[in-house]
Short mmCIF file of C-alpha atoms in Angstrom, two decimals:
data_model
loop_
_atom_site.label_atom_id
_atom_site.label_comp_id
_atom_site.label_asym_id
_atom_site.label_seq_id
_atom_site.Cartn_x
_atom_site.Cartn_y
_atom_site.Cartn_z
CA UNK D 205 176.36 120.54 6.73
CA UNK D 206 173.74 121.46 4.12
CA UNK D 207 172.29 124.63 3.95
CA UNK D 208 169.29 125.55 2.18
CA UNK D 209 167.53 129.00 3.05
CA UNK D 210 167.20 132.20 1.63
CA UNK D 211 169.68 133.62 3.00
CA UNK D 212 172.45 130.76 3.14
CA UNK D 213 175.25 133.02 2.30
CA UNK D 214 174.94 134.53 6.16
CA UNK D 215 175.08 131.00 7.44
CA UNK D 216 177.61 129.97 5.59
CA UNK D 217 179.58 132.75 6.58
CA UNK D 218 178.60 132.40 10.22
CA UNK D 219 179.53 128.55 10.14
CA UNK D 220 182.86 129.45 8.39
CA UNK D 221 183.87 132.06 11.23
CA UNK D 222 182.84 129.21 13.98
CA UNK D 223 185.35 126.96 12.43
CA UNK D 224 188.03 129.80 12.66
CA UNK D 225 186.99 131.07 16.19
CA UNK D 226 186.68 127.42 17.10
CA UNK D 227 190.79 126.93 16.00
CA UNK D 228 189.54 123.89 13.11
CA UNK D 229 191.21 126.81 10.64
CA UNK D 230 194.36 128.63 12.09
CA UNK D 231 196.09 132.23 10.64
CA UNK D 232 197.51 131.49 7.49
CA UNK D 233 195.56 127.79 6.75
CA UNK D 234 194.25 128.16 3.46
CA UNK D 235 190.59 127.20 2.71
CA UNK D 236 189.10 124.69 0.65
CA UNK D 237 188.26 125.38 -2.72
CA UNK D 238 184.68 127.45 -3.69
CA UNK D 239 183.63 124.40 -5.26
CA UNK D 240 184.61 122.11 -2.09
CA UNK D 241 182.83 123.99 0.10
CA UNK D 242 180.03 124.69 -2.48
CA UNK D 243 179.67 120.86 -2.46
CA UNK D 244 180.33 120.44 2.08
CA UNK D 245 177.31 122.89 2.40
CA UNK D 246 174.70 122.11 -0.49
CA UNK D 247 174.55 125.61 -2.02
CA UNK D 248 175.88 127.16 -5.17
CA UNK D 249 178.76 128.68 -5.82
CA UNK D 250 177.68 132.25 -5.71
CA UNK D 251 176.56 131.64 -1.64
CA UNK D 252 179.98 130.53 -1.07
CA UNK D 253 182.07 133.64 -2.98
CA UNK D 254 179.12 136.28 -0.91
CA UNK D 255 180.10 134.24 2.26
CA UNK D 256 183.46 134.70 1.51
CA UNK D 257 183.34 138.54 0.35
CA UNK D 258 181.90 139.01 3.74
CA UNK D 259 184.34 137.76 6.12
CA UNK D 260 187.01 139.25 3.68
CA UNK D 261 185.39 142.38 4.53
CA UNK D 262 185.11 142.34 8.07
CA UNK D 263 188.86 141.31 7.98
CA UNK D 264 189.24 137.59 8.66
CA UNK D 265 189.90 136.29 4.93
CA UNK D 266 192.64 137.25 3.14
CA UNK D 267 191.12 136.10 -0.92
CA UNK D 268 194.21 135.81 -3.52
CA UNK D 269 193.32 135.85 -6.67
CA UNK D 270 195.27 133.30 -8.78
CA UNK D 271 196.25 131.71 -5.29
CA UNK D 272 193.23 130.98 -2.97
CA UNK D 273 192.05 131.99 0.19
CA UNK D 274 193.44 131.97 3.38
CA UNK D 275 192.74 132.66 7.06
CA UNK D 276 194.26 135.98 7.94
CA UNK D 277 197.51 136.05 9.98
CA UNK D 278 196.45 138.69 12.09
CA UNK D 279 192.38 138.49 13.03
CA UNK D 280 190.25 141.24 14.42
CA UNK D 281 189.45 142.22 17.71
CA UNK D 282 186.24 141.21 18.55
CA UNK D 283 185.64 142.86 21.46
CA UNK D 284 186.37 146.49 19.83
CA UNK D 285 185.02 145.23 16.56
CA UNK D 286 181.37 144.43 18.46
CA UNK D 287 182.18 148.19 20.53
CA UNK D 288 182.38 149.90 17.09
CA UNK D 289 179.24 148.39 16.13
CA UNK D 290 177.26 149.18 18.95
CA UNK D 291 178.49 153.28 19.23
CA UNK D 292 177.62 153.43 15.02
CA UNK D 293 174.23 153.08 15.88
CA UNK D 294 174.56 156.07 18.49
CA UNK D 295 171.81 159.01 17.70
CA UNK D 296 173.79 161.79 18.04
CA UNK D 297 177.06 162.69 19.98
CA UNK D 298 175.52 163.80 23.09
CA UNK D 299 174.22 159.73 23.27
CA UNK D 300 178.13 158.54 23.05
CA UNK D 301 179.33 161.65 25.82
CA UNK D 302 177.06 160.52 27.89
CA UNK D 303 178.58 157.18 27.54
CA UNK D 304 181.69 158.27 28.38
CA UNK D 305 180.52 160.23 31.12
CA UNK D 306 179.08 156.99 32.89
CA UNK D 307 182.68 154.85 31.81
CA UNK D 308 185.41 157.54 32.93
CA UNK D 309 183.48 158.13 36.32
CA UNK D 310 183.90 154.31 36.81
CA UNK D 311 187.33 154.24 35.71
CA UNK D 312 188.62 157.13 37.65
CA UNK D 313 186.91 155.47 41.27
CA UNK D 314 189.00 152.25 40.29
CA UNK D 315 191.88 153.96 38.82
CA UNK D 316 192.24 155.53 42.81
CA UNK D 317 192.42 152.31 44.34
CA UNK D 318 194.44 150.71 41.66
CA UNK D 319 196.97 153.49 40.50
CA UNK D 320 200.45 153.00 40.75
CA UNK D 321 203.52 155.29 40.78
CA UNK D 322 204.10 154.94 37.11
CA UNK D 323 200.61 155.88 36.47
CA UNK D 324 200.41 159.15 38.78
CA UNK D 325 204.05 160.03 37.18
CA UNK D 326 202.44 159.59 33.48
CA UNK D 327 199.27 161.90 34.65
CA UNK D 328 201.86 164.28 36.17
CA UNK D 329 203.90 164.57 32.82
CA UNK D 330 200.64 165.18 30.91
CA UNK D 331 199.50 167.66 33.25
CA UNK D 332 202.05 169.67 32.45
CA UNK D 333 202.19 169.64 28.95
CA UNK D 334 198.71 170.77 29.44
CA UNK D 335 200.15 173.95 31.08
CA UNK D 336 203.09 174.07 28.93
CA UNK D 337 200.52 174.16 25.99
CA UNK D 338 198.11 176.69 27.46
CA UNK D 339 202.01 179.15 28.20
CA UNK D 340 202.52 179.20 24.77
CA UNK D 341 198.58 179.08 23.22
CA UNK D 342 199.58 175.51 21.85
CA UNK D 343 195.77 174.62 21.11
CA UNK D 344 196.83 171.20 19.41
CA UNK D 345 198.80 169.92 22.50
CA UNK D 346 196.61 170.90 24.85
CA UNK D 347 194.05 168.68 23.43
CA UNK D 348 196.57 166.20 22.74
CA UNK D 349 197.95 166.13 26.39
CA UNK D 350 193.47 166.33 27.34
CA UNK D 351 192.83 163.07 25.85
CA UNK D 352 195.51 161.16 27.11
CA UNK D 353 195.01 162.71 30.27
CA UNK D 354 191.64 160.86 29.77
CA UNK D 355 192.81 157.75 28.48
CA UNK D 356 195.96 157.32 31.09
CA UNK D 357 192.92 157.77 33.99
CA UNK D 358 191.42 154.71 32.16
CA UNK D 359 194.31 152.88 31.79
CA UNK D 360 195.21 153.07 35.48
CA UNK D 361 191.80 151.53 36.43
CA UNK D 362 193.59 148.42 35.57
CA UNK D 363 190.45 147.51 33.65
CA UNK D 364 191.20 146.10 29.67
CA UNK D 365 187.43 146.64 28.95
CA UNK D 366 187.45 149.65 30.35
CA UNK D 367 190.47 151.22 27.72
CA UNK D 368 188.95 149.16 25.08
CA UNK D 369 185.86 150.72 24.99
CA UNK D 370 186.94 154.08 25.73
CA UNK D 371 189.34 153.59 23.09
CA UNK D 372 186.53 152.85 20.89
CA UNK D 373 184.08 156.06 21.62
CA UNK D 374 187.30 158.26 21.43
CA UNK D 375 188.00 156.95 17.98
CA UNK D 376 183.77 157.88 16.99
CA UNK D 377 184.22 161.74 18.35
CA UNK D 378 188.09 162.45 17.90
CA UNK D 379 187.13 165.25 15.44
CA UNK D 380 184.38 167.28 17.61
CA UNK D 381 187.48 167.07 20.26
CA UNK D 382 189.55 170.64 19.22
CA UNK D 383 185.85 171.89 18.41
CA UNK D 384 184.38 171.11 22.06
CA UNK D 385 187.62 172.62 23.72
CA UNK D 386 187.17 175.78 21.52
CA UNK D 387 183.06 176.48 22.79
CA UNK D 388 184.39 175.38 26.46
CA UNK D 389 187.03 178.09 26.04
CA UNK D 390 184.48 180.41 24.75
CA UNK D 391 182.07 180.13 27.14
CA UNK D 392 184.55 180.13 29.68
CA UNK D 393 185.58 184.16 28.91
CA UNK D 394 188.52 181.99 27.15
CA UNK D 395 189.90 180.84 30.52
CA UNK D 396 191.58 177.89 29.45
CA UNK D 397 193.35 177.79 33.46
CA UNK D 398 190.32 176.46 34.42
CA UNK D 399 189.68 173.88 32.33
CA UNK D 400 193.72 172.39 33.67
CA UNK D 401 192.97 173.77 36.85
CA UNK D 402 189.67 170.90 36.88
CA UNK D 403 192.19 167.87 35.53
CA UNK D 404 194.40 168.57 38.69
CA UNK D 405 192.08 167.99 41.17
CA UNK D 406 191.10 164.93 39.74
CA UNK D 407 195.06 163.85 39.86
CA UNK D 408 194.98 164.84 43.11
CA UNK D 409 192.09 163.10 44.26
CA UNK D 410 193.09 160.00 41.99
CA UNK D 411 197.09 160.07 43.77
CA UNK D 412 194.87 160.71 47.63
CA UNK D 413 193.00 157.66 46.42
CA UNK D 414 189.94 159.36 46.90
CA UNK D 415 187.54 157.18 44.79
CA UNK D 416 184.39 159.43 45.41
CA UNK D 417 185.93 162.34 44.76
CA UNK D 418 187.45 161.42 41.81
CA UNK D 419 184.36 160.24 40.44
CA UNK D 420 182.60 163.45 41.14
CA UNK D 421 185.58 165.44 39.78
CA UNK D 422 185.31 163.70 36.34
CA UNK D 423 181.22 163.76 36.34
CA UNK D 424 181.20 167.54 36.40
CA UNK D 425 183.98 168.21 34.34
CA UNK D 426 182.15 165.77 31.83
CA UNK D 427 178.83 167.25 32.42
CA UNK D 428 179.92 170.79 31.39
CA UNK D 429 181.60 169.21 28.18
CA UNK D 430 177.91 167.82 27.69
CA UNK D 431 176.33 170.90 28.55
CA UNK D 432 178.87 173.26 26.10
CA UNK D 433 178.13 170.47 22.99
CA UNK D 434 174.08 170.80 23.97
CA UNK D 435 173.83 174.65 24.17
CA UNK D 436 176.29 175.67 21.22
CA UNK D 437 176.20 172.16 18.58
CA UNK D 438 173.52 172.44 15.75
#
């Protein structure tokens, strides 16, 4: 395959990841040499080293100096690779909230039909480390025990996407987290009872099965996260 265009270090780079996604290069297979492939694809041997920088950096090459380079053993996942992507080009943290907002409401109408007794005994034990937190002011469990309150509701969905890109957005706003709790609690006259007093009626509607409700349940409590971040954020 020759390649001839002003930017032939992307295509070489794109037709080097097709032959790994394709399985013609497995984990650990080591790749010709710059000056093989330099030769296969009719460029120079600067296109082939920026080709290979690339993938290198986005985690599929594994370049040895000395000792060639090789198809990494363990490769990235796309599908939360392409997630991060797409919530890095979010325009503020309202944008990925509401994103959330629209995937937990989902989540928690399928986690009611799909839930099983392990899940509702998981939510149980985090709802009451959520009290046990708020007993003795423990401010960094209670948001610990919040967002895998969150995550668990996801999980039971029995949706992979789902957790994946949840997973994802969590990972973009996992430092406003202690921040949003803090302007909830003091907007709220500090009543933190409320806030735990919310994530038990969406177990219970999640353990009744009550899809709608759960929905609903998770859409408000969401909406006042929203509404706390757009009143009392810079």
């Amino acid at each position: 395959m020759k390649i001839g265009t002003a930017k032939s270090h992307e295509l070489v780079a794109e037709h080097l990841l097709e032959r790994i996604r394709s399985g013609e290069w497995r984990p650990g297979d080591r790749l010709p040499s710059v000056v093989e492939l330099a030769e296969a694809y009719g460029v120079g041997r600067s296109t082939i080293r920026e080709a290979v920088s690339a993938l290198k950096a986005t985690g599929w090459l594994d370049v040895r100096h000395g000792g060639g380079t090789f198809i990494r053993k363990e490769l990235p996942n796309e599908s939360k690779s392409a997630a991060d992507r797409l919530f890095r080009n979010a325009g503020s943290l309202i944008e990925l909230l509401q994103v959330r907002r629209a995937l937990e409401i989902g989540a928690a109408s399928l986690a009611a039909q799909h839930r099983s007794d392990e899940h509702l005994r998981r939510l149980r034990q985090l709802l009451e480390s959520m009290e046990t937190s708020l007993a003795h002011g423990d401010t960094t469990g209670g948001e610990m025990a919040d967002v895998a309150f969150h995550r668990a509701i996801v999980e039971a969905s029995g949706n992979p996407l789902f957790l994946q890109l949840i997973d994802s957005l969590y990972d973009r706003f996992e430092a406003t987290i202690k921040q949003t709790r803090e302007l909830w609690f003091y907007r709220e006259n500090a009543t933190a009872g409320r806030l735990l007093q919310e994530h038990r009626s969406i177990f219970d509607a999640i353990e009744k099965r009550d899809g709608r409700q759960a929905s609903e349940l998770v859409g408000v409590h969401l909406d006042k996260v929203i509404d706390v971040l757009r009143t009392a954020l810079p």
